[in-house]
PDB file of C-alpha atoms and ligand atoms in Angstrom:
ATOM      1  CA  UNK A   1      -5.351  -5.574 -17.726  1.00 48.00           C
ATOM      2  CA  UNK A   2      -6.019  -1.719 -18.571  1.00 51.00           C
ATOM      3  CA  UNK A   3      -6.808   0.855 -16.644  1.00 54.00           C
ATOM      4  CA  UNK A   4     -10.177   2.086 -18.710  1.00 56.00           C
ATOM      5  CA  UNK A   5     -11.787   2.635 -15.343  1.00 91.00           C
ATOM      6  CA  UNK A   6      -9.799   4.075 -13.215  1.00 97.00           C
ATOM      7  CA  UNK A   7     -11.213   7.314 -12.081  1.00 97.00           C
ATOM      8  CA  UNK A   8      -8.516   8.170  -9.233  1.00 98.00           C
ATOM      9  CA  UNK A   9      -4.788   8.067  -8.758  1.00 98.00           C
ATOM     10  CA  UNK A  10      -3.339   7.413  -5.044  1.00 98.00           C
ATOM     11  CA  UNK A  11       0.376   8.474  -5.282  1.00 98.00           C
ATOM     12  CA  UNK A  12       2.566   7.287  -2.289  1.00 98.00           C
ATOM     13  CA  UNK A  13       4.637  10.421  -0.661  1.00 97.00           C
ATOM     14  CA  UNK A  14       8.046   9.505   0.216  1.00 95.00           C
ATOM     15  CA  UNK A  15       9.900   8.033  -3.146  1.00 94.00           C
ATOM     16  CA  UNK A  16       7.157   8.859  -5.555  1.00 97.00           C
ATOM     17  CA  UNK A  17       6.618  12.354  -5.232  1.00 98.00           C
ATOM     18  CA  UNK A  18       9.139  13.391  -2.808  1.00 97.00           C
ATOM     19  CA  UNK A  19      12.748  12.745  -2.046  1.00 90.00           C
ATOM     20  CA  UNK A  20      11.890  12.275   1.743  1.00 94.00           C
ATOM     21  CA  UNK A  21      13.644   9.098   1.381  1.00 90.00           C
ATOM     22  CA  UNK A  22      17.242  10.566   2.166  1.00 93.00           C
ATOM     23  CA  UNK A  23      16.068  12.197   5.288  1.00 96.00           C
ATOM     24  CA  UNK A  24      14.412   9.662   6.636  1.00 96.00           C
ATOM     25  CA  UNK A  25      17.995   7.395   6.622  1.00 97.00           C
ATOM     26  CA  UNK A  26      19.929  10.421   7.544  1.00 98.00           C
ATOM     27  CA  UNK A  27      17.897  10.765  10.563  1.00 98.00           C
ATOM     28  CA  UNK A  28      17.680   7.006  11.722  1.00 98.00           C
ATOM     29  CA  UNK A  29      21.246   6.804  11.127  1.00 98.00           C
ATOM     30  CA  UNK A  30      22.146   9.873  13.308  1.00 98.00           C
ATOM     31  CA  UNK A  31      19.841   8.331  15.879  1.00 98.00           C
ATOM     32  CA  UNK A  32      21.685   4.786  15.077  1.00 98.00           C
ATOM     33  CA  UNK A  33      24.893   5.910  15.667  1.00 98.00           C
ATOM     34  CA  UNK A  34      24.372   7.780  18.993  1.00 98.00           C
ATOM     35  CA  UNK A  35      22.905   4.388  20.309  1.00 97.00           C
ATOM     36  CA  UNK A  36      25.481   2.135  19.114  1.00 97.00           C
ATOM     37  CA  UNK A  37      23.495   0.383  17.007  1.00 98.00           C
ATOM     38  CA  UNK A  38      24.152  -0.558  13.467  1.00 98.00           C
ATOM     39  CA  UNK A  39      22.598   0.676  10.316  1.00 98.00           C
ATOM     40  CA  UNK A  40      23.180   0.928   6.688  1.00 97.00           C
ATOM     41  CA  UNK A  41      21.128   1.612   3.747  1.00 97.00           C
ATOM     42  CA  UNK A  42      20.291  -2.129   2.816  1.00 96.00           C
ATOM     43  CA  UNK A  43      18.484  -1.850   6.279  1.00 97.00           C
ATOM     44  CA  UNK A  44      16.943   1.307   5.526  1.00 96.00           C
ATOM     45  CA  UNK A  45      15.411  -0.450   2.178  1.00 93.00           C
ATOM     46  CA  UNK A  46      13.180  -2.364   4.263  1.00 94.00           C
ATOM     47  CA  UNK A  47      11.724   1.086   6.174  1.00 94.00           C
ATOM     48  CA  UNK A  48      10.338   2.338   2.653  1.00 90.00           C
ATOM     49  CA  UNK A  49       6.218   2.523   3.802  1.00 89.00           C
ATOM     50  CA  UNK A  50       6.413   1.404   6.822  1.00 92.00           C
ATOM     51  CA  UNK A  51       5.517   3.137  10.212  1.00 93.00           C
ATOM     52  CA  UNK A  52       7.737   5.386  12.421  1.00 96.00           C
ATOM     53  CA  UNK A  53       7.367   2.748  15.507  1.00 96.00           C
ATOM     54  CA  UNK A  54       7.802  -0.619  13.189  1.00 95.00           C
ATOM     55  CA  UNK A  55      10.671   1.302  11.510  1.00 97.00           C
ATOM     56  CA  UNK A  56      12.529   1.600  15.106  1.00 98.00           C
ATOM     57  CA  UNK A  57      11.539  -1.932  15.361  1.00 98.00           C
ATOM     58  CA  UNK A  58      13.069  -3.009  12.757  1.00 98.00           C
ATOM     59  CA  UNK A  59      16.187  -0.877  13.372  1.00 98.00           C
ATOM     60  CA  UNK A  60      16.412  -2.552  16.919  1.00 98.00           C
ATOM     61  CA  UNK A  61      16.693  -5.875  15.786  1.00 98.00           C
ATOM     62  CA  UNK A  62      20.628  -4.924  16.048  1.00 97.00           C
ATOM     63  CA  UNK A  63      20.673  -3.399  19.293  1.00 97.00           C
ATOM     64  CA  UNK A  64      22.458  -4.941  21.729  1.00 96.00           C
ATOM     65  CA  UNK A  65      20.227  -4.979  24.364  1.00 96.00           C
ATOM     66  CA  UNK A  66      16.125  -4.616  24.834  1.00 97.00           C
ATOM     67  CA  UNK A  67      14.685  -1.182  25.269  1.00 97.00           C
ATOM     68  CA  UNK A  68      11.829  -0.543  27.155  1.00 98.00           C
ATOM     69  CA  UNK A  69       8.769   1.189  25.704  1.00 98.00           C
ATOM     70  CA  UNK A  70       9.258   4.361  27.182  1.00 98.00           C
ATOM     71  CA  UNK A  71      12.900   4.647  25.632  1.00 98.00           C
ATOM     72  CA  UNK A  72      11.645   3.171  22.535  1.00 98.00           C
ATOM     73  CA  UNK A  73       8.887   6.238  22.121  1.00 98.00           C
ATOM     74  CA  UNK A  74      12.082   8.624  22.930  1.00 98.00           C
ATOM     75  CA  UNK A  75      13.925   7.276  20.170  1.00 98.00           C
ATOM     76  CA  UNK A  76      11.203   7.770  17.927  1.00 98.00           C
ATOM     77  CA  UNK A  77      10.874  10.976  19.444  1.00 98.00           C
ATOM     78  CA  UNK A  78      14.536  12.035  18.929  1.00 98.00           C
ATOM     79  CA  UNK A  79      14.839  10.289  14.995  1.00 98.00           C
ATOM     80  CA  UNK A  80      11.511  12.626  14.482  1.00 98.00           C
ATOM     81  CA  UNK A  81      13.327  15.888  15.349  1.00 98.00           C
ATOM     82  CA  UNK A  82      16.211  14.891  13.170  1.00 98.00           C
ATOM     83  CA  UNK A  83      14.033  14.073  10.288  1.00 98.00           C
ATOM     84  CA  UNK A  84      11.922  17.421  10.363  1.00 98.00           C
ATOM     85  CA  UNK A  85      14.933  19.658  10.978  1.00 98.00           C
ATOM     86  CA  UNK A  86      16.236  17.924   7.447  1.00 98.00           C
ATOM     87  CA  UNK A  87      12.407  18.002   5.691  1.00 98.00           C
ATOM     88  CA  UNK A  88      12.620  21.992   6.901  1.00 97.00           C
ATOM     89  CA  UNK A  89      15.009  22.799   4.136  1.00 97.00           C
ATOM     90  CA  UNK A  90      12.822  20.651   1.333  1.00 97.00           C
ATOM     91  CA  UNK A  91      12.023  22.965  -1.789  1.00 97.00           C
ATOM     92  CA  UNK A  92      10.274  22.663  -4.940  1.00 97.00           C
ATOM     93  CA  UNK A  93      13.563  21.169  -6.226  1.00 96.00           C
ATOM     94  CA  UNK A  94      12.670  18.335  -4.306  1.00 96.00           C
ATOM     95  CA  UNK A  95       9.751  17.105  -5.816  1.00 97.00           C
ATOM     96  CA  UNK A  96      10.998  14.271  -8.229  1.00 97.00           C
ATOM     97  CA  UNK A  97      10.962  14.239 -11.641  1.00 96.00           C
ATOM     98  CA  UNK A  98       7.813  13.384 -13.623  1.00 97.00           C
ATOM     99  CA  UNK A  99       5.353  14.576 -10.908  1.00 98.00           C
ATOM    100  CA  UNK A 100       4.155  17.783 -11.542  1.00 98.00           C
ATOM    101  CA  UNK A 101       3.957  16.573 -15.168  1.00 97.00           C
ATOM    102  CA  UNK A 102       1.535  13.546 -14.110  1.00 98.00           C
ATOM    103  CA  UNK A 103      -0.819  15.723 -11.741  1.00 98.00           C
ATOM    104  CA  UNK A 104      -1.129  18.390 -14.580  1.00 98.00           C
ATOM    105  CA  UNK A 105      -1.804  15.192 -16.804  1.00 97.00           C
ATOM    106  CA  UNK A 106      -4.472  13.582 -14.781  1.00 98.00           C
ATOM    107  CA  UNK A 107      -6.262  16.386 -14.301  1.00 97.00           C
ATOM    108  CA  UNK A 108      -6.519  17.274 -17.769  1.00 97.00           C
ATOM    109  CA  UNK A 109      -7.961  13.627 -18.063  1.00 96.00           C
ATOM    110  CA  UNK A 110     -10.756  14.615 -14.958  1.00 97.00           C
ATOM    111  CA  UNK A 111      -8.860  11.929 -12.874  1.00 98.00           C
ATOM    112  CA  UNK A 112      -8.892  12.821  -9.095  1.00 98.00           C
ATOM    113  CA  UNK A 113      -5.494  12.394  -7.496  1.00 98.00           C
ATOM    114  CA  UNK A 114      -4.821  12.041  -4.205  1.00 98.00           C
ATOM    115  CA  UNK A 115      -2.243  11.289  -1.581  1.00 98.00           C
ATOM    116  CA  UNK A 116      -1.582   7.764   0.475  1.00 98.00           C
ATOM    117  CA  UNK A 117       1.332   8.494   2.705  1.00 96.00           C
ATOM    118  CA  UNK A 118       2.485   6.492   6.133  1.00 94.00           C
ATOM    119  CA  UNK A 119       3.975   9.635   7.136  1.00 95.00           C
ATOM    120  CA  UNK A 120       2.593  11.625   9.992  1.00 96.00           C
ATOM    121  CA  UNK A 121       4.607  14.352   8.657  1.00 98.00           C
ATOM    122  CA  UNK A 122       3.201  14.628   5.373  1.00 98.00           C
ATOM    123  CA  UNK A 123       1.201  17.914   5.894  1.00 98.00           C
ATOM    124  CA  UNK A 124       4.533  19.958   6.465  1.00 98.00           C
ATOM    125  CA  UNK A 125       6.244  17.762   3.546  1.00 98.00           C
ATOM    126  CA  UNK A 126       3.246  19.025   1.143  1.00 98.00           C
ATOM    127  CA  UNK A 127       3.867  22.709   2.809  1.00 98.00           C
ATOM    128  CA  UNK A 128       7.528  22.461   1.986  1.00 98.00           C
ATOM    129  CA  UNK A 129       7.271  21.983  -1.636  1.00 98.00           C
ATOM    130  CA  UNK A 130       4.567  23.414  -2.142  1.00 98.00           C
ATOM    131  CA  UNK A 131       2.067  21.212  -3.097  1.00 98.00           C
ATOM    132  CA  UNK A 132      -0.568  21.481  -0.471  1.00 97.00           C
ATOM    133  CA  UNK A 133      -3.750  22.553  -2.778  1.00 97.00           C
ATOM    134  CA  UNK A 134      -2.179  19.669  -5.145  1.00 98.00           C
ATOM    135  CA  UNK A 135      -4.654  17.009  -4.368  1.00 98.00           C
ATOM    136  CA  UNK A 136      -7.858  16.046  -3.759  1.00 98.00           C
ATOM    137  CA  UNK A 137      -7.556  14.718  -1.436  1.00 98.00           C
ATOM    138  CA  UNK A 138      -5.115  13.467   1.367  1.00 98.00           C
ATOM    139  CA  UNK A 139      -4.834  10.484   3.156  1.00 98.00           C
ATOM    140  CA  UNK A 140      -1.770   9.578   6.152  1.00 97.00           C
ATOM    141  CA  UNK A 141      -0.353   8.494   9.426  1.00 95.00           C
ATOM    142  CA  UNK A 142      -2.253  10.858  11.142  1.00 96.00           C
ATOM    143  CA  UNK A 143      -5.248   9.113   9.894  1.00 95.00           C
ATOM    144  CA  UNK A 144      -5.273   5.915  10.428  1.00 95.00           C
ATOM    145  CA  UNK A 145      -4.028   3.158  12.873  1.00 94.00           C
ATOM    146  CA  UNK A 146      -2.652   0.229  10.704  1.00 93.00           C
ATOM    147  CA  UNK A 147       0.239   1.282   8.425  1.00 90.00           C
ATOM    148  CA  UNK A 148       1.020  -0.638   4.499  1.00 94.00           C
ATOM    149  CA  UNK A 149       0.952  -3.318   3.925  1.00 95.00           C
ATOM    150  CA  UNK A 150      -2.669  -2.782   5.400  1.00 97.00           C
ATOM    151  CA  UNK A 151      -4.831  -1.500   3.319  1.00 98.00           C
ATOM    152  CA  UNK A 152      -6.290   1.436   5.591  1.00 98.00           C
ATOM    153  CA  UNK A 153      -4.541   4.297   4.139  1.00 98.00           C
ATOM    154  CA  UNK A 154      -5.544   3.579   0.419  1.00 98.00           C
ATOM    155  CA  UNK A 155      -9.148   2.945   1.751  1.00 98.00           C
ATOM    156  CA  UNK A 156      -9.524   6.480   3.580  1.00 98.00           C
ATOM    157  CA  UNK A 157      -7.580   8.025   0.087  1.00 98.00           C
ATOM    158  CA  UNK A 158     -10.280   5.946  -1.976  1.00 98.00           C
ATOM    159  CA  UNK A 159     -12.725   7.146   0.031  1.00 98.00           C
ATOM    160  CA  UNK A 160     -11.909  10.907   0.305  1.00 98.00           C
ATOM    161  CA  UNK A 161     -12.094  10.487  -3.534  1.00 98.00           C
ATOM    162  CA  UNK A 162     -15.569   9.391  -3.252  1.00 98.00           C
ATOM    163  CA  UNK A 163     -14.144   6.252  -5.339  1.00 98.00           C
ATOM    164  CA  UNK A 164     -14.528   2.358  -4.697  1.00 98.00           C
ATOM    165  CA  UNK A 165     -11.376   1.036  -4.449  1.00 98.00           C
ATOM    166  CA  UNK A 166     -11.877  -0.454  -7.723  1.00 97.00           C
ATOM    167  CA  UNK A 167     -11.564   3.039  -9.804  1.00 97.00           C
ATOM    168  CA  UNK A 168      -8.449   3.641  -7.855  1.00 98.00           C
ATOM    169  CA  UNK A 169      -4.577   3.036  -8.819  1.00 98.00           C
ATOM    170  CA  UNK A 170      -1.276   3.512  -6.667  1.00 98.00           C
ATOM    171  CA  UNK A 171       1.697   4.826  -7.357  1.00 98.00           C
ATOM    172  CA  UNK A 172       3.867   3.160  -5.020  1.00 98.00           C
ATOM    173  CA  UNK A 173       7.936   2.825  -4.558  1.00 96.00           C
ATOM    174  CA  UNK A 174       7.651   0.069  -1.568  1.00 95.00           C
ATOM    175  CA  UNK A 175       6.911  -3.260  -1.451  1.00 96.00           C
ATOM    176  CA  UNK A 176       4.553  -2.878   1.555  1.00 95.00           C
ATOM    177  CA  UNK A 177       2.668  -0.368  -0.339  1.00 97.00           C
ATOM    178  CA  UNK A 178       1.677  -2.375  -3.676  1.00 98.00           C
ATOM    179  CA  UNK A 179       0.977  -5.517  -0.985  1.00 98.00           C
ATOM    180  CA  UNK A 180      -1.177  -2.545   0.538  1.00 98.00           C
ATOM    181  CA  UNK A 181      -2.925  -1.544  -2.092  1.00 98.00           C
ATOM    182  CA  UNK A 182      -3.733  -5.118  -3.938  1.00 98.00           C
ATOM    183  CA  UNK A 183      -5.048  -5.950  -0.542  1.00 98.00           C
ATOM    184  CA  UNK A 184      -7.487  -2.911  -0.791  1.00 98.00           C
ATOM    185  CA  UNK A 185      -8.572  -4.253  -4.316  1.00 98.00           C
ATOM    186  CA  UNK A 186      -6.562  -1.409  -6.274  1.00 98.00           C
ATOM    187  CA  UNK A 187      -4.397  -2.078  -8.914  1.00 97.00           C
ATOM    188  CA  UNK A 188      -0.564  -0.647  -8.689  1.00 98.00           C
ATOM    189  CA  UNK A 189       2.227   1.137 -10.591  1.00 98.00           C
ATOM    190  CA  UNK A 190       5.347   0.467  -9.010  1.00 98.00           C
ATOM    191  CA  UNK A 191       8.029   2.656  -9.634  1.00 98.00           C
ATOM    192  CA  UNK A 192      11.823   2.938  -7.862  1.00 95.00           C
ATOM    193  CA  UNK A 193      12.450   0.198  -5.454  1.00 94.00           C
ATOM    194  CA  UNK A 194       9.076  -1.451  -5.990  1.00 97.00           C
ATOM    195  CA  UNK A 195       9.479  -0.806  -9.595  1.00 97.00           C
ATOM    196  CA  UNK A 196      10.166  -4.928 -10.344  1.00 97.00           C
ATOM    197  CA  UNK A 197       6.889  -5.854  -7.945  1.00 98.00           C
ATOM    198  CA  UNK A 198       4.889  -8.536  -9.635  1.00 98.00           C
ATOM    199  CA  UNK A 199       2.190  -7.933  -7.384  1.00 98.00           C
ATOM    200  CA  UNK A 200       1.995  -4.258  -9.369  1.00 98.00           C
ATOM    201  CA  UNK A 201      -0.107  -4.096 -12.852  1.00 97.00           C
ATOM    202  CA  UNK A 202       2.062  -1.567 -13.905  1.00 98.00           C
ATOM    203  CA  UNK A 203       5.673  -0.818 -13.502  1.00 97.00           C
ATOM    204  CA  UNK A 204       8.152   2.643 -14.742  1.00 98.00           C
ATOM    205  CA  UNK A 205      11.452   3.544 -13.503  1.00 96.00           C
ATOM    206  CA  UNK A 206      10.053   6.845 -12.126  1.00 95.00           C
ATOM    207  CA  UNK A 207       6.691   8.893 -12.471  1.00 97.00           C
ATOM    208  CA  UNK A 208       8.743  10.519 -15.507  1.00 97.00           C
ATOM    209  CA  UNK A 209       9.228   7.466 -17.480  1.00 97.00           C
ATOM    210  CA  UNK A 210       5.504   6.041 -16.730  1.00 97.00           C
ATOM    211  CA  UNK A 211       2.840   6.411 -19.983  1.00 96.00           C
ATOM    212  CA  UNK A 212       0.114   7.434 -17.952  1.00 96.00           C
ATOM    213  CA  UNK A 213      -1.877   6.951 -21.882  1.00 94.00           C
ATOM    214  CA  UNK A 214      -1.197   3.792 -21.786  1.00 94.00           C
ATOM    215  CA  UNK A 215      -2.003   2.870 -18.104  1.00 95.00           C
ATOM    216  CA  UNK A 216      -5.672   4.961 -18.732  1.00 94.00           C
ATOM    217  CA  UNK A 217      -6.272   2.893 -22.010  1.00 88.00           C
TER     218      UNK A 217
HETATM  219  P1  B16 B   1       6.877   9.561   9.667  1.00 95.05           P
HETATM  220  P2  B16 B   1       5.388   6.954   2.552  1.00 95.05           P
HETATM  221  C1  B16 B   1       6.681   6.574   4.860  1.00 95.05           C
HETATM  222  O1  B16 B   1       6.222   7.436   3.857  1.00 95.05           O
HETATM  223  C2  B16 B   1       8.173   6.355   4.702  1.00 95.05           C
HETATM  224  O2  B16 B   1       8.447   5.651   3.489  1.00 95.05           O
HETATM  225  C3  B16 B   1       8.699   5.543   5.866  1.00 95.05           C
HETATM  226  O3  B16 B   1      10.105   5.390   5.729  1.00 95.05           O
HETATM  227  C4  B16 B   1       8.355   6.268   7.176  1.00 95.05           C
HETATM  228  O4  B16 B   1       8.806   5.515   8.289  1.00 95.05           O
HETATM  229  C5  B16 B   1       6.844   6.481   7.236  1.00 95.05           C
HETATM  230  O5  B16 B   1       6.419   7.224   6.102  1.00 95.05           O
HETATM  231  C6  B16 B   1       6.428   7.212   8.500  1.00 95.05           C
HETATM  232  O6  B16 B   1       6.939   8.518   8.436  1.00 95.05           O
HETATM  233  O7  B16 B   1       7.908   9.140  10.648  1.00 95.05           O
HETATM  234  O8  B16 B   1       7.171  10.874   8.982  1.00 95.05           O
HETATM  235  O9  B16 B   1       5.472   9.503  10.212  1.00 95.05           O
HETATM  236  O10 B16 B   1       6.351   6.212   1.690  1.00 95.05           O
HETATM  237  O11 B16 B   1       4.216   6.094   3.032  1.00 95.05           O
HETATM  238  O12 B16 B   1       4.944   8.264   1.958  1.00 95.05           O
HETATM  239 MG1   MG B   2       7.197   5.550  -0.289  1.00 95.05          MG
END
């Protein structure tokens, strides 16, 4: 399949543009530790993409006893303040290799770009680094109600674009997000963790090593 129609390029936040990734386990783990509860980073690989409150799910499944709603939206509350105390000293330096390249590219191409993030957080992320005027357009938590895999996220990007879903490729580094964005009816590059997805029509390493030529073709 080639990519002679796509018009727009969703790119994923955490893992694809942004090291995020790192904070996000030094914060649950912090978190994890006060509670007693165990956590390592094969654990955290299943959190790529997916929401804050299914993330604390997830992490729960090895607590040793239940936790009732309220406590469960402290917890969330409390990994939150972690995570954006560590996201305060982002820079520049953060943003991962191959990215700035590939914006500056698909603009020079008149391909929209835009941004499909789970995170709530993602406007002070963009801030951070300095990438705020970067994109198009921006699509994330604070958006929508059904985090990847759903679909919802990708839709609102695609359609901030003014794009049918069609026109529109994903960068994604998570499972959940390639499921996400073949269930919108978008085609995928996976890159980092993801970067082995079948379900993706395109796979790199990293943004740096994809041939964006090749994908447009
Ligand atoms: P927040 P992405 C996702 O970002 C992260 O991969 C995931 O680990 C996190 O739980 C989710 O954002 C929500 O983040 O707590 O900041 O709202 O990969 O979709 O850019
Ligand atoms: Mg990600």
């Amino acid at each position: 399949m080639t990519g002679e129609d796509i018009r727009g390029v969703i790119f994923d936040l955490d893992g694809v543009i942004v090291t995020t990734d790192d904070c996000h386990y030094r914060a649950w783990k912090r978190m994890a530790d006060e509670e007693g509860i165990y956590f390592d980073r094969q654990i955290n690989e299943r959190l790529r993409g997916v929401s804050r409150m299914e993330s604390l799910g997830i992490i729960l499944e090895r607590a040793q006893r239940a936790y009732s709603e309220e406590e469960k939206q402290s917890l969330a509350t409390r990994k939150n303040a972690y995570y954006v105390d560590l996201i305060g000293s982002l820079t520049e330096a953060d943003i991962l290799p191959g990215a700035l390249e590939t914006l500056r590219y698909l603009k020079q191409r008149g391909i929209k770009v835009a941004i499909g993030s789970s995170s709530k957080n993602t406007p002070i992320i963009l801030r951070q680094v300095g990438l705020t005027d970067a994109f198009d357009a921006v699509a994330d938590g604070n958006g929508i109600t059904h985090s990847k895999p759903d679909p919802e996220v990708f839709l609102l990007a695609a359609r901030l674009l003014g794009l049918p879903p069609a026109k529109c490729l994903v960068v994604e580094d998570a499972d959940a997000g390639v499921e996400a964005a073949v269930a919108g009816g978008m085609r995928a590059l996976g890159v980092g963790a993801a970067a082995a997805n079948p379900k993706a029509s395109f796979h790199a390493h990293s943004l740096a090593e994809a041939d964006f030529e090749m994908i447009l073709r």
